[in-house]
Amino acid sequence: MTTEASTAPGPEQTPARRLLPLVVPAAVVGVAAALVLLGVSLVAERLQDVLWETLPDALDVGRYSVLWMIVMLTATGVAVGLVVWKAPGHAGPDPATVGLVDAPLPPRVLPGLLLATVLALAGGVSLGPENPITAANIALAYWLGRKAAPNSPAALWMMLAAAGTIGALFGTPVAAALIFSEVLAGQPGPGALWDRLLPPLLAGGMGALTMTLLAHPSFDLSLPDYTGPRWGDLLSALVVASVGAVAGMAAVYALPYAHGAFSRLGHPMLAIPVGGLLLGLLGALGGHLTLFKGLDEVKVLAADPDGWSAGRFALMAVVKLAALVLAASCGFRGGRIFPAVFAGVALGLCAHALVPQVHPTVGVVCGVLGVLLAVTRQGWISLFTAAVLVSDPAVLPLLVLASVPAWLLVTGRPQMQLHDDGTPIR
């Protein structure tokens, strides 16, 4: 006969007891995620120097001449197409169908994915490292974490790896905390929201600290000082953010059509080189600042807000968005946040050039906000990214208010991500 004592449930674990065993894994995953990002970025930068400086100088060809841009982007398409064709797992799934945080990939896919990412970053493709690096870190954390603790939930390792990568990308754990507060708020689980947020926050903090100590990243564009909001600034913010959202949605609506066209080519050794050729032609049209992921190039724009005409700024924004659509739809591996930031900055400076009363700082942050809301459909990351570009809290009220019409323009509409059959996700 079973006694009452033997059937009584044991004492429930306190939040501290549940969280304490996660401290070390979260810290280790955060550091490792930053090191993977840093390693890939350094290799890509060294290769970029060879491809865009050493090699053209040796051949006595202009570094960013029209000929060299077309040749280099086409050659990059051939190299990435070969990796996607021959590498185990074909360097991961179709990049047009994946988001920032997805299910873990098999480890055998990672060498091809990382190689394709390095080649695209170095070759001038208009994509950032965030999606493939996050995918690689999730796969590594899941594979190693489940070996160390077979009974641990898969979602734990995915969450820690994604948070560590996002913290490293932005140099602060705040971005990771904001994203996961949105995710975790709608999921059941023990403890308060902050209890569940603590492990990814720690991973994000360690990722950010590691990246800051080793690479000293900075997103501050050193734009002209903003003295504080005025009523005219509110109108500027609302209009620029809305125009940015419309421009971003144009890219979103174009993605399935471009993806369908490249899919009809039927082979990565056709689709990706053709995409590279088209990217080279776009680079020739928009200038060399529209190449690459855009993080360094956007600082060149911001350093001289009056250095280009409104038409030139508009052309760069359109070319960058078109390059983002082509690169994401033809098969290049990469993320969309950093190219979207470049397009938003160019759009904001275009508004300042058209209407000098639009403060360049207001134009830039609201242009970035609008484009990112359309491209990422992530409210927190869009607000955060726009805000860190200026390091001035005076823009925050304007950003929050500007997000209202911009969000109303994008919510419920197709996202910049496709189902496996090529139809847009809503």
Coordinates of C-alpha atoms in Angstrom, one line a residue:
M1 CA 0.0 0.0 0.0
T2 CA 1.4 3.4 -1.0
T3 CA 1.8 5.8 1.9
E4 CA 0.7 9.4 1.7
A5 CA 4.3 10.6 2.2
S6 CA 5.5 8.6 -0.8
T7 CA 2.9 10.1 -3.1
A8 CA 3.2 13.7 -2.0
P9 CA 4.8 16.0 -4.6
G10 CA 8.3 17.3 -3.8
P11 CA 8.9 20.9 -3.0
E12 CA 8.7 23.1 -6.1
Q13 CA 12.1 24.6 -7.1
T14 CA 12.5 28.3 -6.4
P15 CA 13.2 30.6 -9.4
A16 CA 16.8 31.0 -8.2
R17 CA 17.3 27.2 -8.2
R18 CA 15.9 26.9 -11.7
L19 CA 18.1 29.8 -13.0
L20 CA 21.4 29.1 -11.3
P21 CA 22.3 26.0 -13.4
L22 CA 21.8 28.1 -16.6
V23 CA 24.3 30.8 -15.7
V24 CA 27.5 29.1 -16.9
P25 CA 26.0 27.6 -20.1
A26 CA 24.5 31.1 -21.0
A27 CA 27.9 32.8 -20.5
V28 CA 29.8 30.2 -22.5
V29 CA 27.3 30.3 -25.4
G30 CA 27.4 34.1 -25.4
V31 CA 31.2 34.2 -25.6
A32 CA 31.3 31.4 -28.3
A33 CA 28.6 33.2 -30.4
A34 CA 30.7 36.4 -30.4
L35 CA 33.9 34.5 -31.3
V36 CA 32.2 32.8 -34.3
L37 CA 30.9 36.2 -35.5
L38 CA 34.2 37.8 -35.0
G39 CA 36.1 35.0 -36.8
V40 CA 33.8 35.1 -39.8
S41 CA 34.0 38.9 -40.0
L42 CA 37.8 39.0 -39.8
V43 CA 38.2 36.4 -42.5
A44 CA 35.7 38.3 -44.7
E45 CA 37.5 41.6 -44.1
R46 CA 40.9 40.2 -45.0
L47 CA 39.5 38.6 -48.2
Q48 CA 37.7 41.8 -49.0
D49 CA 41.1 43.7 -48.8
V50 CA 42.6 41.2 -51.3
L51 CA 39.7 41.3 -53.7
W52 CA 39.1 45.0 -53.7
E53 CA 42.5 46.5 -53.1
T54 CA 45.4 44.1 -53.6
L55 CA 44.1 42.3 -56.7
P56 CA 42.9 45.4 -58.7
D57 CA 46.1 47.3 -57.8
A58 CA 48.2 44.4 -59.1
L59 CA 46.2 44.3 -62.3
D60 CA 46.3 48.1 -62.6
V61 CA 42.5 48.2 -62.6
G62 CA 40.5 50.8 -60.7
R63 CA 39.4 49.4 -57.3
Y64 CA 35.8 50.4 -57.8
S65 CA 35.7 50.9 -61.5
V66 CA 32.5 49.8 -63.3
L67 CA 34.4 46.9 -64.9
W68 CA 35.8 45.6 -61.6
M69 CA 32.5 45.8 -59.8
I70 CA 30.8 43.8 -62.5
V71 CA 33.6 41.2 -62.8
M72 CA 34.0 40.8 -59.0
L73 CA 30.2 40.5 -58.2
T74 CA 29.8 38.0 -61.0
A75 CA 32.9 36.0 -59.9
T76 CA 31.5 36.1 -56.3
G77 CA 28.2 34.6 -57.7
V78 CA 30.1 31.8 -59.4
A79 CA 32.1 31.0 -56.2
V80 CA 29.0 31.0 -54.0
G81 CA 27.0 29.1 -56.6
L82 CA 29.7 26.4 -56.6
V83 CA 29.6 26.2 -52.8
V84 CA 25.8 26.0 -52.7
W85 CA 25.9 23.3 -55.5
K86 CA 28.6 21.1 -54.1
A87 CA 28.8 21.6 -50.3
P88 CA 27.0 19.1 -48.0
G89 CA 23.5 20.3 -47.3
H90 CA 23.9 22.9 -50.1
A91 CA 25.0 25.6 -47.6
G92 CA 21.6 25.6 -45.8
P93 CA 18.1 26.2 -46.9
D94 CA 16.9 28.8 -49.4
P95 CA 17.8 32.1 -47.7
A96 CA 14.5 33.7 -48.9
T97 CA 12.6 31.2 -46.7
V98 CA 14.5 31.7 -43.4
G99 CA 14.2 34.2 -40.7
L100 CA 16.7 35.5 -38.1
V101 CA 15.9 32.6 -35.6
D102 CA 15.0 29.2 -37.0
A103 CA 15.3 25.5 -36.1
P104 CA 18.8 24.1 -35.7
L105 CA 20.6 23.0 -38.9
P106 CA 22.6 19.8 -39.1
P107 CA 26.3 20.4 -38.3
R108 CA 27.4 19.1 -41.7
V109 CA 25.7 22.1 -43.3
L110 CA 27.7 24.7 -41.4
P111 CA 31.1 24.7 -43.3
G112 CA 29.3 25.4 -46.6
L113 CA 27.1 28.0 -45.0
L114 CA 30.0 29.9 -43.4
L115 CA 32.1 29.7 -46.5
A116 CA 29.2 31.1 -48.7
T117 CA 28.7 33.9 -46.1
V118 CA 32.4 34.9 -46.1
L119 CA 32.5 34.9 -49.9
A120 CA 29.4 37.1 -50.1
L121 CA 30.5 39.5 -47.5
A122 CA 34.0 39.9 -49.1
G123 CA 32.7 40.0 -52.6
G124 CA 30.4 43.1 -52.1
V125 CA 27.0 41.4 -51.9
S126 CA 24.4 43.6 -50.2
L127 CA 23.6 41.3 -47.3
G128 CA 24.8 41.3 -43.7
P129 CA 26.1 38.4 -41.6
E130 CA 23.3 38.2 -39.1
N131 CA 21.1 35.4 -40.4
P132 CA 23.8 32.8 -41.3
I133 CA 25.9 33.5 -38.2
T134 CA 22.8 33.2 -36.0
A135 CA 21.9 29.9 -37.8
A136 CA 25.5 28.6 -37.3
N137 CA 25.6 29.5 -33.6
I138 CA 22.2 27.9 -33.0
A139 CA 23.3 24.7 -34.7
L140 CA 26.5 24.6 -32.7
A141 CA 24.9 25.4 -29.4
Y142 CA 22.2 22.9 -29.9
W143 CA 24.5 20.1 -31.1
L144 CA 27.1 20.6 -28.3
G145 CA 24.5 21.5 -25.6
R146 CA 22.5 18.3 -26.2
K147 CA 25.6 16.3 -26.0
A148 CA 26.5 17.8 -22.7
A149 CA 23.0 17.7 -21.3
P150 CA 20.9 15.2 -23.3
N151 CA 17.6 16.0 -21.5
S152 CA 17.9 19.8 -21.9
P153 CA 15.2 21.4 -24.1
A154 CA 16.2 22.4 -27.7
A155 CA 14.6 25.8 -27.2
L156 CA 17.0 26.7 -24.5
W157 CA 20.1 26.3 -26.7
M158 CA 18.4 28.1 -29.6
M159 CA 17.5 31.0 -27.4
L160 CA 20.9 31.3 -25.8
A161 CA 22.7 31.2 -29.1
A162 CA 20.4 33.7 -30.8
A163 CA 20.7 36.1 -27.9
G164 CA 24.5 35.8 -27.8
T165 CA 24.7 36.5 -31.5
I166 CA 22.4 39.4 -31.4
G167 CA 24.2 40.9 -28.5
A168 CA 27.5 40.5 -30.3
L169 CA 26.1 42.0 -33.5
F170 CA 24.8 45.2 -31.9
G171 CA 27.4 45.4 -29.1
T172 CA 24.7 45.4 -26.4
P173 CA 22.4 42.8 -24.8
V174 CA 19.5 45.3 -24.9
A175 CA 18.6 44.3 -28.5
A176 CA 18.5 40.6 -27.5
A177 CA 16.4 41.4 -24.4
L178 CA 13.9 43.4 -26.4
I179 CA 13.5 40.7 -29.1
F180 CA 13.1 37.9 -26.6
S181 CA 10.7 39.8 -24.4
E182 CA 8.4 40.0 -27.4
V183 CA 8.8 36.2 -28.0
L184 CA 8.6 35.0 -24.4
A185 CA 5.7 37.2 -23.4
G186 CA 3.3 35.0 -25.4
Q187 CA 4.7 31.7 -24.3
P188 CA 3.7 29.8 -21.2
G189 CA 6.5 28.9 -18.7
P190 CA 7.4 28.9 -15.1
G191 CA 8.4 32.1 -13.4
A192 CA 8.0 35.8 -14.2
L193 CA 9.0 37.2 -17.6
W194 CA 12.3 38.5 -16.2
D195 CA 13.1 35.0 -14.8
R196 CA 12.7 33.6 -18.3
L197 CA 14.5 36.5 -19.9
L198 CA 17.6 36.3 -17.6
P199 CA 19.5 33.4 -19.4
P200 CA 19.3 35.0 -22.9
L201 CA 20.1 38.4 -21.4
L202 CA 23.2 36.9 -19.8
A203 CA 24.2 35.3 -23.1
G204 CA 23.6 38.5 -24.9
G205 CA 25.6 40.4 -22.4
M206 CA 28.6 38.1 -22.7
G207 CA 28.4 38.2 -26.5
A208 CA 28.3 42.0 -26.4
L209 CA 31.1 42.2 -23.9
T210 CA 33.3 39.8 -25.8
M211 CA 32.8 41.7 -29.1
T212 CA 33.3 45.1 -27.4
L213 CA 36.6 44.0 -25.8
L214 CA 38.0 42.4 -29.0
A215 CA 36.6 44.5 -31.8
H216 CA 35.2 47.8 -30.3
P217 CA 32.2 48.1 -32.6
S218 CA 30.3 51.4 -32.8
F219 CA 27.0 52.2 -34.5
D220 CA 27.1 55.9 -33.7
L221 CA 27.1 57.8 -37.0
S222 CA 28.3 61.1 -35.5
L223 CA 25.5 63.0 -37.1
P224 CA 25.0 66.7 -36.4
D225 CA 23.9 67.4 -32.8
Y226 CA 20.2 67.4 -32.2
T227 CA 19.1 70.1 -29.8
G228 CA 15.7 68.6 -29.0
P229 CA 12.3 68.1 -30.6
R230 CA 10.2 70.8 -32.1
W231 CA 6.7 70.6 -33.6
G232 CA 8.2 70.7 -37.1
D233 CA 10.4 67.7 -36.2
L234 CA 7.3 65.6 -35.4
L235 CA 5.9 66.2 -38.8
S236 CA 9.2 65.4 -40.4
A237 CA 9.5 62.2 -38.3
L238 CA 6.0 61.0 -39.2
V239 CA 6.5 61.6 -43.0
V240 CA 10.0 60.2 -43.3
A241 CA 9.2 57.0 -41.3
S242 CA 6.0 56.5 -43.4
V243 CA 7.9 57.0 -46.7
G244 CA 10.6 54.6 -45.4
A245 CA 7.9 52.0 -44.6
V246 CA 6.5 52.3 -48.1
A247 CA 9.9 52.0 -49.7
G248 CA 10.6 48.9 -47.6
M249 CA 7.3 47.4 -48.5
A250 CA 8.1 47.9 -52.2
A251 CA 11.1 45.6 -51.6
V252 CA 8.9 43.1 -49.7
Y253 CA 6.4 42.9 -52.5
A254 CA 9.2 42.6 -55.1
L255 CA 10.8 39.6 -53.4
P256 CA 8.5 36.8 -54.5
Y257 CA 8.6 37.9 -58.1
A258 CA 12.4 38.1 -58.1
H259 CA 12.6 34.8 -56.3
G260 CA 10.3 33.2 -58.8
A261 CA 12.4 34.4 -61.7
F262 CA 15.6 33.1 -60.3
S263 CA 13.9 29.8 -59.3
R264 CA 13.0 29.2 -63.0
L265 CA 16.8 29.1 -63.8
G266 CA 16.7 25.8 -62.0
H267 CA 20.3 25.6 -60.8
P268 CA 22.5 27.5 -58.3
M269 CA 25.3 27.7 -60.8
L270 CA 22.9 29.7 -63.0
A271 CA 20.8 31.6 -60.5
I272 CA 23.6 32.9 -58.2
P273 CA 26.1 34.0 -60.9
V274 CA 23.3 35.8 -62.8
G275 CA 22.3 37.5 -59.5
G276 CA 26.0 38.5 -59.0
L277 CA 26.1 40.0 -62.5
L278 CA 22.9 42.0 -61.8
L279 CA 24.3 43.2 -58.5
G280 CA 27.5 44.3 -60.3
L281 CA 25.3 46.3 -62.7
L282 CA 23.4 47.8 -59.8
G283 CA 26.7 48.7 -58.1
A284 CA 27.8 50.5 -61.3
L285 CA 24.6 52.5 -61.2
G286 CA 24.5 53.4 -57.5
G287 CA 28.3 53.6 -56.9
H288 CA 30.6 51.6 -54.7
L289 CA 28.9 52.8 -51.5
T290 CA 25.9 50.7 -52.4
L291 CA 28.0 47.5 -52.3
F292 CA 28.7 45.3 -49.2
K293 CA 26.6 45.0 -46.1
G294 CA 26.5 48.7 -45.7
L295 CA 27.7 49.3 -42.1
D296 CA 31.0 51.0 -43.0
E297 CA 29.5 52.7 -46.1
V298 CA 26.7 54.3 -44.1
K299 CA 29.2 56.1 -42.0
V300 CA 30.7 57.7 -45.1
L301 CA 27.2 59.0 -45.9
A302 CA 26.6 60.3 -42.4
A303 CA 30.0 62.0 -42.2
D304 CA 28.9 64.4 -44.9
P305 CA 25.0 64.9 -44.9
D306 CA 25.2 67.6 -47.5
G307 CA 27.8 65.9 -49.7
W308 CA 25.3 64.5 -52.2
S309 CA 22.2 65.8 -53.9
A310 CA 18.7 64.6 -53.0
G311 CA 18.5 62.7 -56.3
R312 CA 21.8 60.9 -55.5
F313 CA 20.7 59.9 -52.0
A314 CA 17.4 58.6 -53.5
L315 CA 19.2 56.7 -56.1
M316 CA 21.5 55.0 -53.5
A317 CA 18.4 54.1 -51.4
V318 CA 16.6 52.5 -54.3
V319 CA 19.7 50.7 -55.6
K320 CA 20.4 49.3 -52.1
L321 CA 16.9 48.0 -51.7
A322 CA 16.9 46.5 -55.2
A323 CA 20.3 44.9 -54.4
L324 CA 18.9 43.5 -51.2
V325 CA 16.0 41.9 -53.0
L326 CA 18.2 40.4 -55.7
A327 CA 20.8 39.1 -53.3
A328 CA 18.1 37.6 -51.0
S329 CA 16.2 36.0 -53.9
C330 CA 18.9 34.5 -56.0
G331 CA 20.6 32.4 -53.3
F332 CA 23.3 34.4 -51.6
R333 CA 23.6 33.7 -47.9
G334 CA 23.1 36.7 -45.6
G335 CA 20.9 38.9 -43.5
R336 CA 18.8 42.0 -44.4
I337 CA 19.2 44.3 -41.4
F338 CA 22.4 46.1 -42.3
P339 CA 21.5 46.8 -46.0
A340 CA 18.1 48.0 -44.8
V341 CA 19.9 50.4 -42.4
F342 CA 21.9 51.8 -45.3
A343 CA 18.7 52.4 -47.4
G344 CA 17.0 54.1 -44.5
V345 CA 20.0 56.4 -43.9
A346 CA 20.2 57.4 -47.6
L347 CA 16.4 58.0 -47.5
G348 CA 16.6 60.2 -44.4
L349 CA 19.5 62.2 -45.9
C350 CA 17.5 62.6 -49.1
A351 CA 14.6 64.1 -47.1
H352 CA 17.1 66.6 -45.5
A353 CA 18.5 67.5 -49.0
L354 CA 15.0 68.0 -50.3
V355 CA 13.8 70.0 -47.3
P356 CA 16.7 71.6 -45.3
Q357 CA 14.3 72.1 -42.4
V358 CA 14.3 68.3 -41.8
H359 CA 17.1 67.8 -39.3
P360 CA 19.5 65.2 -40.7
T361 CA 19.5 63.3 -37.5
V362 CA 15.7 63.1 -37.5
G363 CA 15.6 62.1 -41.1
V364 CA 18.2 59.3 -40.7
V365 CA 16.7 57.7 -37.6
C366 CA 13.1 57.8 -38.9
G367 CA 14.2 56.6 -42.4
V368 CA 15.9 53.6 -40.8
L369 CA 12.9 53.0 -38.5
G370 CA 10.5 52.9 -41.4
V371 CA 12.6 50.7 -43.7
L372 CA 13.4 48.2 -40.9
L373 CA 9.8 47.9 -39.8
A374 CA 8.9 46.8 -43.3
V375 CA 11.9 44.5 -43.9
T376 CA 12.1 42.9 -40.4
R377 CA 8.6 43.2 -39.0
Q378 CA 10.3 43.5 -35.6
G379 CA 9.2 46.6 -33.8
W380 CA 11.7 46.4 -30.9
I381 CA 14.7 45.8 -33.1
S382 CA 13.7 48.6 -35.5
L383 CA 13.3 51.1 -32.7
F384 CA 16.5 50.0 -31.0
T385 CA 18.6 50.0 -34.2
A386 CA 17.4 53.5 -35.2
A387 CA 18.1 54.8 -31.7
V388 CA 21.6 53.5 -31.4
L389 CA 22.7 55.3 -34.6
V390 CA 22.7 58.7 -32.8
S391 CA 23.3 58.1 -29.1
D392 CA 20.9 60.9 -28.3
P393 CA 17.8 60.1 -26.1
A394 CA 16.1 63.3 -27.4
V395 CA 15.1 61.4 -30.5
L396 CA 13.2 58.6 -28.7
P397 CA 9.8 60.4 -28.4
L398 CA 9.9 61.1 -32.1
L399 CA 10.8 57.5 -32.9
V400 CA 8.0 56.1 -30.9
L401 CA 5.5 58.5 -32.4
A402 CA 6.8 57.9 -35.9
S403 CA 6.5 54.2 -35.5
V404 CA 2.7 54.4 -35.3
P405 CA 1.9 55.4 -38.9
A406 CA 4.8 53.3 -40.2
W407 CA 3.6 50.2 -38.3
L408 CA 0.0 50.7 -39.5
L409 CA 1.4 50.7 -43.1
V410 CA 3.2 47.3 -42.7
T411 CA 1.2 45.3 -40.2
G412 CA -0.8 42.4 -41.6
R413 CA 1.0 42.7 -45.0
P414 CA 3.4 40.2 -46.5
Q415 CA 6.8 39.8 -44.8
M416 CA 10.2 39.7 -46.5
Q417 CA 10.3 35.9 -46.0
L418 CA 8.8 33.2 -48.2
H419 CA 7.2 29.8 -47.7
D420 CA 9.0 26.9 -49.3
D421 CA 6.6 27.1 -52.2
G422 CA 7.7 30.7 -52.9
T423 CA 4.5 32.4 -51.5
P424 CA 5.0 35.3 -49.0
I425 CA 4.6 34.8 -45.3
R426 CA 2.0 37.1 -43.7

